[in-house]
Amino acid sequence: MKLIEVITDAQNLKPVTSIAEQHDSEVNWVGSADEQGRQLIRILVSDENRQSVLDALQGLLGETSKILVLSLEAVLPRKEPDPSDTEANEAVTTTREELYSEIEKNARLDSTYLLLVFLSTVVVAIGLIEDNVAVVIGAMVIAPLLGPNIALALGAALGDMPLMWKAIKTTLAGLATALLFSILIGIFWPLNASSQELMARTDVGLDSVVLALASGAAAVISLTTGLASVLVGVMVAVALLPPTATLG
């Protein structure tokens, strides 16, 4: 469950309360109106109703109102689960707004992102040259290139051009950084052309396409259900860094 805080004009109290009641949600606190005539309304919303409640509130309230979605560690007394809600609870548990906020952070081009790309490039280059699969896998997990690619996919699905361009620029900057440093490492480090890890990145086939599609589906399930641990496997499966370092 999540706590939705609505900061809006006092005249919107009844409509907001009505929306909560229509979606079987509980209005558990209403603050007093301030000098500007605005009130704080807190609504306790279940996971299956969260998206519909947010859509209804956004349709009702104007730009002067604020809607905040807060996480909850626990709710007491606990609400007994309704058997009819079992199927809904197993479905998507993240709203579009929460998903967008989480993914947009991973599309930002900053010094931390570039530093992680540099460090992961050094690690994967050593793993490829030394033919050490464990080191290569470690570099895949460190590399932050998955984030902007997920943001690009979400931006394309939503038709959000600013998010798409932001993700493209971040991805290209990361790939360019990895390529540049891998070229420098290749110049100063003796190349081991017999490395199986290195040669494996020069071959692509239909199995690679199927792998990418399956990994993308796993990433969607991970993000929409909150199982962040699944993303570690996705990072390894669709890592762009080893092929980029191999090219360099």
PDB file of C-alpha atoms in Angstrom:
ATOM      1  CA  MET A   1       0.000   0.000   0.000  1.00  0.00           C
ATOM      2  CA  LYS A   2       1.022   3.624  -0.517  1.00  0.00           C
ATOM      3  CA  LEU A   3       0.058   6.931   1.068  1.00  0.00           C
ATOM      4  CA  ILE A   4      -1.074   9.588  -1.397  1.00  0.00           C
ATOM      5  CA  GLU A   5      -0.909  13.175  -0.145  1.00  0.00           C
ATOM      6  CA  VAL A   6      -3.002  15.742  -2.000  1.00  0.00           C
ATOM      7  CA  ILE A   7      -2.353  19.457  -1.424  1.00  0.00           C
ATOM      8  CA  THR A   8      -5.204  21.333  -3.041  1.00  0.00           C
ATOM      9  CA  ASP A   9      -7.818  24.058  -2.587  1.00  0.00           C
ATOM     10  CA  ALA A  10     -10.337  23.459   0.167  1.00  0.00           C
ATOM     11  CA  GLN A  11     -13.144  23.418  -2.390  1.00  0.00           C
ATOM     12  CA  ASN A  12     -11.723  20.183  -3.817  1.00  0.00           C
ATOM     13  CA  LEU A  13     -12.067  18.289  -0.530  1.00  0.00           C
ATOM     14  CA  LYS A  14     -15.389  16.624  -1.368  1.00  0.00           C
ATOM     15  CA  PRO A  15     -14.416  15.577  -4.931  1.00  0.00           C
ATOM     16  CA  VAL A  16     -11.113  14.122  -3.690  1.00  0.00           C
ATOM     17  CA  THR A  17     -12.892  12.265  -0.890  1.00  0.00           C
ATOM     18  CA  SER A  18     -15.414  10.962  -3.401  1.00  0.00           C
ATOM     19  CA  ILE A  19     -12.643   9.625  -5.651  1.00  0.00           C
ATOM     20  CA  ALA A  20     -11.096   7.813  -2.696  1.00  0.00           C
ATOM     21  CA  GLU A  21     -14.432   6.231  -1.756  1.00  0.00           C
ATOM     22  CA  GLN A  22     -15.101   5.151  -5.343  1.00  0.00           C
ATOM     23  CA  HIS A  23     -11.813   3.238  -5.393  1.00  0.00           C
ATOM     24  CA  ASP A  24     -12.224   1.620  -1.960  1.00  0.00           C
ATOM     25  CA  SER A  25      -9.487   3.813  -0.484  1.00  0.00           C
ATOM     26  CA  GLU A  26      -9.395   5.369   2.959  1.00  0.00           C
ATOM     27  CA  VAL A  27      -9.083   9.097   3.650  1.00  0.00           C
ATOM     28  CA  ASN A  28      -7.254   8.871   6.965  1.00  0.00           C
ATOM     29  CA  TRP A  29      -6.376  12.531   7.568  1.00  0.00           C
ATOM     30  CA  VAL A  30      -7.525  15.980   6.451  1.00  0.00           C
ATOM     31  CA  GLY A  31      -5.564  19.042   7.543  1.00  0.00           C
ATOM     32  CA  SER A  32      -6.941  22.471   8.273  1.00  0.00           C
ATOM     33  CA  ALA A  33      -6.975  25.022   5.471  1.00  0.00           C
ATOM     34  CA  ASP A  34      -4.018  27.416   5.450  1.00  0.00           C
ATOM     35  CA  GLU A  35      -4.070  31.138   4.710  1.00  0.00           C
ATOM     36  CA  GLN A  36      -4.224  30.443   0.985  1.00  0.00           C
ATOM     37  CA  GLY A  37      -7.202  28.132   1.389  1.00  0.00           C
ATOM     38  CA  ARG A  38      -5.250  24.938   0.664  1.00  0.00           C
ATOM     39  CA  GLN A  39      -5.705  21.654   2.504  1.00  0.00           C
ATOM     40  CA  LEU A  40      -3.628  18.523   2.937  1.00  0.00           C
ATOM     41  CA  ILE A  41      -5.533  15.271   2.336  1.00  0.00           C
ATOM     42  CA  ARG A  42      -3.949  11.879   2.989  1.00  0.00           C
ATOM     43  CA  ILE A  43      -5.350   8.806   1.285  1.00  0.00           C
ATOM     44  CA  LEU A  44      -4.317   5.218   2.019  1.00  0.00           C
ATOM     45  CA  VAL A  45      -4.430   3.377  -1.313  1.00  0.00           C
ATOM     46  CA  SER A  46      -3.898  -0.288  -2.150  1.00  0.00           C
ATOM     47  CA  ASP A  47      -1.482  -1.322  -4.901  1.00  0.00           C
ATOM     48  CA  GLU A  48      -4.192  -2.448  -7.300  1.00  0.00           C
ATOM     49  CA  ASN A  49      -6.092   0.865  -7.045  1.00  0.00           C
ATOM     50  CA  ARG A  50      -3.124   3.246  -6.989  1.00  0.00           C
ATOM     51  CA  GLN A  51      -2.961   3.940 -10.729  1.00  0.00           C
ATOM     52  CA  SER A  52      -6.704   4.500 -11.103  1.00  0.00           C
ATOM     53  CA  VAL A  53      -6.747   6.857  -8.097  1.00  0.00           C
ATOM     54  CA  LEU A  54      -3.818   8.872  -9.481  1.00  0.00           C
ATOM     55  CA  ASP A  55      -5.461   9.102 -12.919  1.00  0.00           C
ATOM     56  CA  ALA A  56      -8.717  10.328 -11.384  1.00  0.00           C
ATOM     57  CA  LEU A  57      -6.959  12.896  -9.173  1.00  0.00           C
ATOM     58  CA  GLN A  58      -4.912  14.243 -12.085  1.00  0.00           C
ATOM     59  CA  GLY A  59      -8.089  14.578 -14.141  1.00  0.00           C
ATOM     60  CA  LEU A  60      -9.791  16.525 -11.347  1.00  0.00           C
ATOM     61  CA  LEU A  61      -7.046  18.785 -10.009  1.00  0.00           C
ATOM     62  CA  GLY A  62      -5.274  21.603 -11.803  1.00  0.00           C
ATOM     63  CA  GLU A  63      -1.604  22.492 -11.971  1.00  0.00           C
ATOM     64  CA  THR A  64      -1.816  24.454  -8.715  1.00  0.00           C
ATOM     65  CA  SER A  65      -2.410  21.228  -6.760  1.00  0.00           C
ATOM     66  CA  LYS A  66       0.283  18.776  -5.705  1.00  0.00           C
ATOM     67  CA  ILE A  67       0.039  14.980  -5.520  1.00  0.00           C
ATOM     68  CA  LEU A  68       2.715  13.104  -3.548  1.00  0.00           C
ATOM     69  CA  VAL A  69       3.090   9.304  -3.447  1.00  0.00           C
ATOM     70  CA  LEU A  70       4.802   8.113  -0.250  1.00  0.00           C
ATOM     71  CA  SER A  71       6.089   4.642   0.604  1.00  0.00           C
ATOM     72  CA  LEU A  72       4.903   2.843   3.740  1.00  0.00           C
ATOM     73  CA  GLU A  73       6.888   0.369   5.812  1.00  0.00           C
ATOM     74  CA  ALA A  74       3.818  -1.014   7.566  1.00  0.00           C
ATOM     75  CA  VAL A  75       0.118  -0.318   8.173  1.00  0.00           C
ATOM     76  CA  LEU A  76      -1.559  -1.157  11.493  1.00  0.00           C
ATOM     77  CA  PRO A  77      -3.989  -2.662  12.022  1.00  0.00           C
ATOM     78  CA  ARG A  78      -3.325  -4.865   8.999  1.00  0.00           C
ATOM     79  CA  LYS A  79      -6.065  -5.169   6.442  1.00  0.00           C
ATOM     80  CA  GLU A  80      -7.171  -8.737   5.830  1.00  0.00           C
ATOM     81  CA  PRO A  81      -6.568  -9.669   2.166  1.00  0.00           C
ATOM     82  CA  ASP A  82      -9.639 -10.181   0.018  1.00  0.00           C
ATOM     83  CA  PRO A  83      -9.463 -13.473  -1.929  1.00  0.00           C
ATOM     84  CA  SER A  84     -10.850 -11.680  -4.972  1.00  0.00           C
ATOM     85  CA  ASP A  85      -7.861  -9.311  -4.930  1.00  0.00           C
ATOM     86  CA  THR A  86      -5.255 -12.084  -5.170  1.00  0.00           C
ATOM     87  CA  GLU A  87      -4.994 -11.884  -8.948  1.00  0.00           C
ATOM     88  CA  ALA A  88      -4.726  -8.088  -8.877  1.00  0.00           C
ATOM     89  CA  ASN A  89      -1.969  -8.198  -6.254  1.00  0.00           C
ATOM     90  CA  GLU A  90       0.082 -10.498  -8.505  1.00  0.00           C
ATOM     91  CA  ALA A  91      -0.086  -8.030 -11.375  1.00  0.00           C
ATOM     92  CA  VAL A  92       1.605  -4.655 -11.821  1.00  0.00           C
ATOM     93  CA  THR A  93       2.366  -2.938  -8.505  1.00  0.00           C
ATOM     94  CA  THR A  94       4.019   0.241  -9.825  1.00  0.00           C
ATOM     95  CA  THR A  95       2.247   3.245 -11.322  1.00  0.00           C
ATOM     96  CA  ARG A  96       3.356   5.042 -14.479  1.00  0.00           C
ATOM     97  CA  GLU A  97       4.368   8.085 -12.465  1.00  0.00           C
ATOM     98  CA  GLU A  98       6.542   6.089 -10.037  1.00  0.00           C
ATOM     99  CA  LEU A  99       8.093   4.120 -12.895  1.00  0.00           C
ATOM    100  CA  TYR A 100       8.869   7.291 -14.843  1.00  0.00           C
ATOM    101  CA  SER A 101      10.495   8.952 -11.828  1.00  0.00           C
ATOM    102  CA  GLU A 102      12.663   5.916 -11.119  1.00  0.00           C
ATOM    103  CA  ILE A 103      13.799   5.382 -14.719  1.00  0.00           C
ATOM    104  CA  GLU A 104      14.401   9.070 -15.481  1.00  0.00           C
ATOM    105  CA  LYS A 105      17.102   9.170 -12.791  1.00  0.00           C
ATOM    106  CA  ASN A 106      19.081   6.498 -14.649  1.00  0.00           C
ATOM    107  CA  ALA A 107      19.132   8.567 -17.857  1.00  0.00           C
ATOM    108  CA  ARG A 108      21.039  11.485 -16.343  1.00  0.00           C
ATOM    109  CA  LEU A 109      24.484  12.256 -17.741  1.00  0.00           C
ATOM    110  CA  ASP A 110      26.692  13.266 -14.815  1.00  0.00           C
ATOM    111  CA  SER A 111      30.173  12.722 -13.431  1.00  0.00           C
ATOM    112  CA  THR A 112      29.133   9.615 -11.489  1.00  0.00           C
ATOM    113  CA  TYR A 113      27.803   7.977 -14.660  1.00  0.00           C
ATOM    114  CA  LEU A 114      31.009   8.697 -16.609  1.00  0.00           C
ATOM    115  CA  LEU A 115      33.189   7.526 -13.712  1.00  0.00           C
ATOM    116  CA  LEU A 116      31.324   4.206 -13.548  1.00  0.00           C
ATOM    117  CA  VAL A 117      31.721   3.790 -17.314  1.00  0.00           C
ATOM    118  CA  PHE A 118      35.467   4.429 -17.009  1.00  0.00           C
ATOM    119  CA  LEU A 119      35.919   1.997 -14.121  1.00  0.00           C
ATOM    120  CA  SER A 120      33.825  -0.729 -15.755  1.00  0.00           C
ATOM    121  CA  THR A 121      35.782  -0.283 -19.012  1.00  0.00           C
ATOM    122  CA  VAL A 122      39.066  -0.860 -17.182  1.00  0.00           C
ATOM    123  CA  VAL A 123      37.657  -3.943 -15.457  1.00  0.00           C
ATOM    124  CA  VAL A 124      36.133  -5.478 -18.604  1.00  0.00           C
ATOM    125  CA  ALA A 125      39.270  -4.783 -20.658  1.00  0.00           C
ATOM    126  CA  ILE A 126      41.362  -6.703 -18.147  1.00  0.00           C
ATOM    127  CA  GLY A 127      38.807  -9.521 -18.101  1.00  0.00           C
ATOM    128  CA  LEU A 128      38.761  -9.775 -21.915  1.00  0.00           C
ATOM    129  CA  ILE A 129      42.543  -9.689 -22.315  1.00  0.00           C
ATOM    130  CA  GLU A 130      43.165 -12.120 -19.448  1.00  0.00           C
ATOM    131  CA  ASP A 131      40.267 -14.364 -20.593  1.00  0.00           C
ATOM    132  CA  ASN A 132      38.668 -14.183 -17.143  1.00  0.00           C
ATOM    133  CA  VAL A 133      34.882 -14.650 -17.327  1.00  0.00           C
ATOM    134  CA  ALA A 134      34.325 -13.694 -13.666  1.00  0.00           C
ATOM    135  CA  VAL A 135      35.955 -10.304 -14.197  1.00  0.00           C
ATOM    136  CA  VAL A 136      33.914  -9.710 -17.362  1.00  0.00           C
ATOM    137  CA  ILE A 137      30.668 -10.491 -15.513  1.00  0.00           C
ATOM    138  CA  GLY A 138      31.690  -8.142 -12.716  1.00  0.00           C
ATOM    139  CA  ALA A 139      32.229  -5.338 -15.232  1.00  0.00           C
ATOM    140  CA  MET A 140      28.779  -5.994 -16.721  1.00  0.00           C
ATOM    141  CA  VAL A 141      27.168  -5.388 -13.338  1.00  0.00           C
ATOM    142  CA  ILE A 142      29.209  -2.224 -12.697  1.00  0.00           C
ATOM    143  CA  ALA A 143      28.452  -0.672 -16.106  1.00  0.00           C
ATOM    144  CA  PRO A 144      25.552   1.851 -15.942  1.00  0.00           C
ATOM    145  CA  LEU A 145      24.609   1.567 -19.644  1.00  0.00           C
ATOM    146  CA  LEU A 146      21.395  -0.365 -18.975  1.00  0.00           C
ATOM    147  CA  GLY A 147      19.687   2.622 -17.315  1.00  0.00           C
ATOM    148  CA  PRO A 148      19.560   5.016 -20.287  1.00  0.00           C
ATOM    149  CA  ASN A 149      18.495   2.179 -22.593  1.00  0.00           C
ATOM    150  CA  ILE A 150      15.498   1.416 -20.381  1.00  0.00           C
ATOM    151  CA  ALA A 151      14.721   5.146 -20.306  1.00  0.00           C
ATOM    152  CA  LEU A 152      14.870   5.224 -24.116  1.00  0.00           C
ATOM    153  CA  ALA A 153      12.394   2.351 -24.323  1.00  0.00           C
ATOM    154  CA  LEU A 154      10.013   4.008 -21.844  1.00  0.00           C
ATOM    155  CA  GLY A 155      10.277   7.338 -23.655  1.00  0.00           C
ATOM    156  CA  ALA A 156       9.439   5.652 -26.957  1.00  0.00           C
ATOM    157  CA  ALA A 157       6.444   3.886 -25.409  1.00  0.00           C
ATOM    158  CA  LEU A 158       5.111   7.136 -23.898  1.00  0.00           C
ATOM    159  CA  GLY A 159       6.031   9.337 -26.866  1.00  0.00           C
ATOM    160  CA  ASP A 160       8.176  11.452 -24.540  1.00  0.00           C
ATOM    161  CA  MET A 161      10.720  13.028 -26.895  1.00  0.00           C
ATOM    162  CA  PRO A 162      12.692  14.921 -24.183  1.00  0.00           C
ATOM    163  CA  LEU A 163      13.245  11.669 -22.256  1.00  0.00           C
ATOM    164  CA  MET A 164      14.228   9.853 -25.464  1.00  0.00           C
ATOM    165  CA  TRP A 165      16.812  12.472 -26.446  1.00  0.00           C
ATOM    166  CA  LYS A 166      18.165  12.557 -22.902  1.00  0.00           C
ATOM    167  CA  ALA A 167      18.559   8.777 -22.899  1.00  0.00           C
ATOM    168  CA  ILE A 168      20.171   8.751 -26.366  1.00  0.00           C
ATOM    169  CA  LYS A 169      22.718  11.398 -25.383  1.00  0.00           C
ATOM    170  CA  THR A 170      23.567   9.551 -22.168  1.00  0.00           C
ATOM    171  CA  THR A 171      23.942   6.226 -23.987  1.00  0.00           C
ATOM    172  CA  LEU A 172      26.130   7.681 -26.736  1.00  0.00           C
ATOM    173  CA  ALA A 173      28.303   9.490 -24.194  1.00  0.00           C
ATOM    174  CA  GLY A 174      28.775   6.254 -22.249  1.00  0.00           C
ATOM    175  CA  LEU A 175      29.606   4.211 -25.354  1.00  0.00           C
ATOM    176  CA  ALA A 176      32.000   6.886 -26.617  1.00  0.00           C
ATOM    177  CA  THR A 177      33.763   6.992 -23.241  1.00  0.00           C
ATOM    178  CA  ALA A 178      34.063   3.203 -23.105  1.00  0.00           C
ATOM    179  CA  LEU A 179      35.328   3.054 -26.698  1.00  0.00           C
ATOM    180  CA  LEU A 180      37.926   5.768 -26.118  1.00  0.00           C
ATOM    181  CA  PHE A 181      39.374   4.221 -22.979  1.00  0.00           C
ATOM    182  CA  SER A 182      39.354   0.713 -24.468  1.00  0.00           C
ATOM    183  CA  ILE A 183      41.348   2.038 -27.470  1.00  0.00           C
ATOM    184  CA  LEU A 184      43.891   3.564 -25.080  1.00  0.00           C
ATOM    185  CA  ILE A 185      44.120   0.325 -23.112  1.00  0.00           C
ATOM    186  CA  GLY A 186      44.573  -1.611 -26.370  1.00  0.00           C
ATOM    187  CA  ILE A 187      47.472   0.649 -27.361  1.00  0.00           C
ATOM    188  CA  PHE A 188      49.402   0.281 -24.116  1.00  0.00           C
ATOM    189  CA  TRP A 189      48.387  -3.277 -23.133  1.00  0.00           C
ATOM    190  CA  PRO A 190      49.546  -6.364 -25.099  1.00  0.00           C
ATOM    191  CA  LEU A 191      46.553  -7.867 -26.920  1.00  0.00           C
ATOM    192  CA  ASN A 192      45.686 -11.511 -26.286  1.00  0.00           C
ATOM    193  CA  ALA A 193      43.971 -12.552 -29.541  1.00  0.00           C
ATOM    194  CA  SER A 194      43.530 -16.113 -28.250  1.00  0.00           C
ATOM    195  CA  SER A 195      41.175 -14.997 -25.468  1.00  0.00           C
ATOM    196  CA  GLN A 196      37.866 -16.835 -25.770  1.00  0.00           C
ATOM    197  CA  GLU A 197      36.052 -14.022 -23.954  1.00  0.00           C
ATOM    198  CA  LEU A 198      37.396 -11.545 -26.500  1.00  0.00           C
ATOM    199  CA  MET A 199      36.533 -13.660 -29.544  1.00  0.00           C
ATOM    200  CA  ALA A 200      33.040 -14.446 -28.211  1.00  0.00           C
ATOM    201  CA  ARG A 201      32.129 -10.756 -28.566  1.00  0.00           C
ATOM    202  CA  THR A 202      32.865 -10.815 -32.312  1.00  0.00           C
ATOM    203  CA  ASP A 203      30.060 -13.264 -33.137  1.00  0.00           C
ATOM    204  CA  VAL A 204      26.346 -12.424 -33.275  1.00  0.00           C
ATOM    205  CA  GLY A 205      23.377 -14.475 -34.397  1.00  0.00           C
ATOM    206  CA  LEU A 206      19.665 -15.092 -33.955  1.00  0.00           C
ATOM    207  CA  ASP A 207      20.273 -16.374 -30.443  1.00  0.00           C
ATOM    208  CA  SER A 208      21.586 -12.912 -29.479  1.00  0.00           C
ATOM    209  CA  VAL A 209      18.341 -11.305 -30.691  1.00  0.00           C
ATOM    210  CA  VAL A 210      16.215 -13.795 -28.733  1.00  0.00           C
ATOM    211  CA  LEU A 211      18.394 -13.172 -25.677  1.00  0.00           C
ATOM    212  CA  ALA A 212      17.879  -9.413 -25.955  1.00  0.00           C
ATOM    213  CA  LEU A 213      14.083  -9.778 -26.265  1.00  0.00           C
ATOM    214  CA  ALA A 214      13.851 -12.174 -23.316  1.00  0.00           C
ATOM    215  CA  SER A 215      16.064  -9.929 -21.185  1.00  0.00           C
ATOM    216  CA  GLY A 216      13.972  -6.877 -22.067  1.00  0.00           C
ATOM    217  CA  ALA A 217      10.818  -8.697 -20.969  1.00  0.00           C
ATOM    218  CA  ALA A 218      12.545  -9.647 -17.698  1.00  0.00           C
ATOM    219  CA  ALA A 219      13.510  -6.006 -17.145  1.00  0.00           C
ATOM    220  CA  VAL A 220       9.885  -4.903 -17.585  1.00  0.00           C
ATOM    221  CA  ILE A 221       8.690  -7.477 -15.042  1.00  0.00           C
ATOM    222  CA  SER A 222      11.430  -6.414 -12.620  1.00  0.00           C
ATOM    223  CA  LEU A 223      10.562  -2.714 -12.828  1.00  0.00           C
ATOM    224  CA  THR A 224       6.778  -3.063 -12.680  1.00  0.00           C
ATOM    225  CA  THR A 225       6.695  -5.558  -9.802  1.00  0.00           C
ATOM    226  CA  GLY A 226       9.492  -4.065  -7.705  1.00  0.00           C
ATOM    227  CA  LEU A 227      11.794  -7.108  -7.941  1.00  0.00           C
ATOM    228  CA  ALA A 228      14.984  -5.092  -8.384  1.00  0.00           C
ATOM    229  CA  SER A 229      17.196  -8.161  -7.930  1.00  0.00           C
ATOM    230  CA  VAL A 230      16.109  -9.440 -11.349  1.00  0.00           C
ATOM    231  CA  LEU A 231      17.809  -6.428 -12.948  1.00  0.00           C
ATOM    232  CA  VAL A 232      21.232  -7.844 -12.014  1.00  0.00           C
ATOM    233  CA  GLY A 233      20.625 -10.792 -14.329  1.00  0.00           C
ATOM    234  CA  VAL A 234      19.347  -8.457 -17.027  1.00  0.00           C
ATOM    235  CA  MET A 235      22.509  -6.344 -16.752  1.00  0.00           C
ATOM    236  CA  VAL A 236      24.631  -9.420 -17.423  1.00  0.00           C
ATOM    237  CA  ALA A 237      22.452 -10.665 -20.262  1.00  0.00           C
ATOM    238  CA  VAL A 238      22.232  -7.455 -22.309  1.00  0.00           C
ATOM    239  CA  ALA A 239      25.508  -5.767 -21.325  1.00  0.00           C
ATOM    240  CA  LEU A 240      26.775  -3.409 -24.053  1.00  0.00           C
ATOM    241  CA  LEU A 241      30.157  -2.796 -22.478  1.00  0.00           C
ATOM    242  CA  PRO A 242      32.062  -6.008 -23.454  1.00  0.00           C
ATOM    243  CA  PRO A 243      31.312  -5.648 -27.208  1.00  0.00           C
ATOM    244  CA  THR A 244      32.225  -1.946 -27.062  1.00  0.00           C
ATOM    245  CA  ALA A 245      35.500  -2.693 -25.273  1.00  0.00           C
ATOM    246  CA  THR A 246      36.217  -5.487 -27.771  1.00  0.00           C
ATOM    247  CA  LEU A 247      35.727  -3.037 -30.644  1.00  0.00           C
ATOM    248  CA  GLY A 248      38.139  -0.588 -28.998  1.00  0.00           C
TER     249      GLY A 248
END
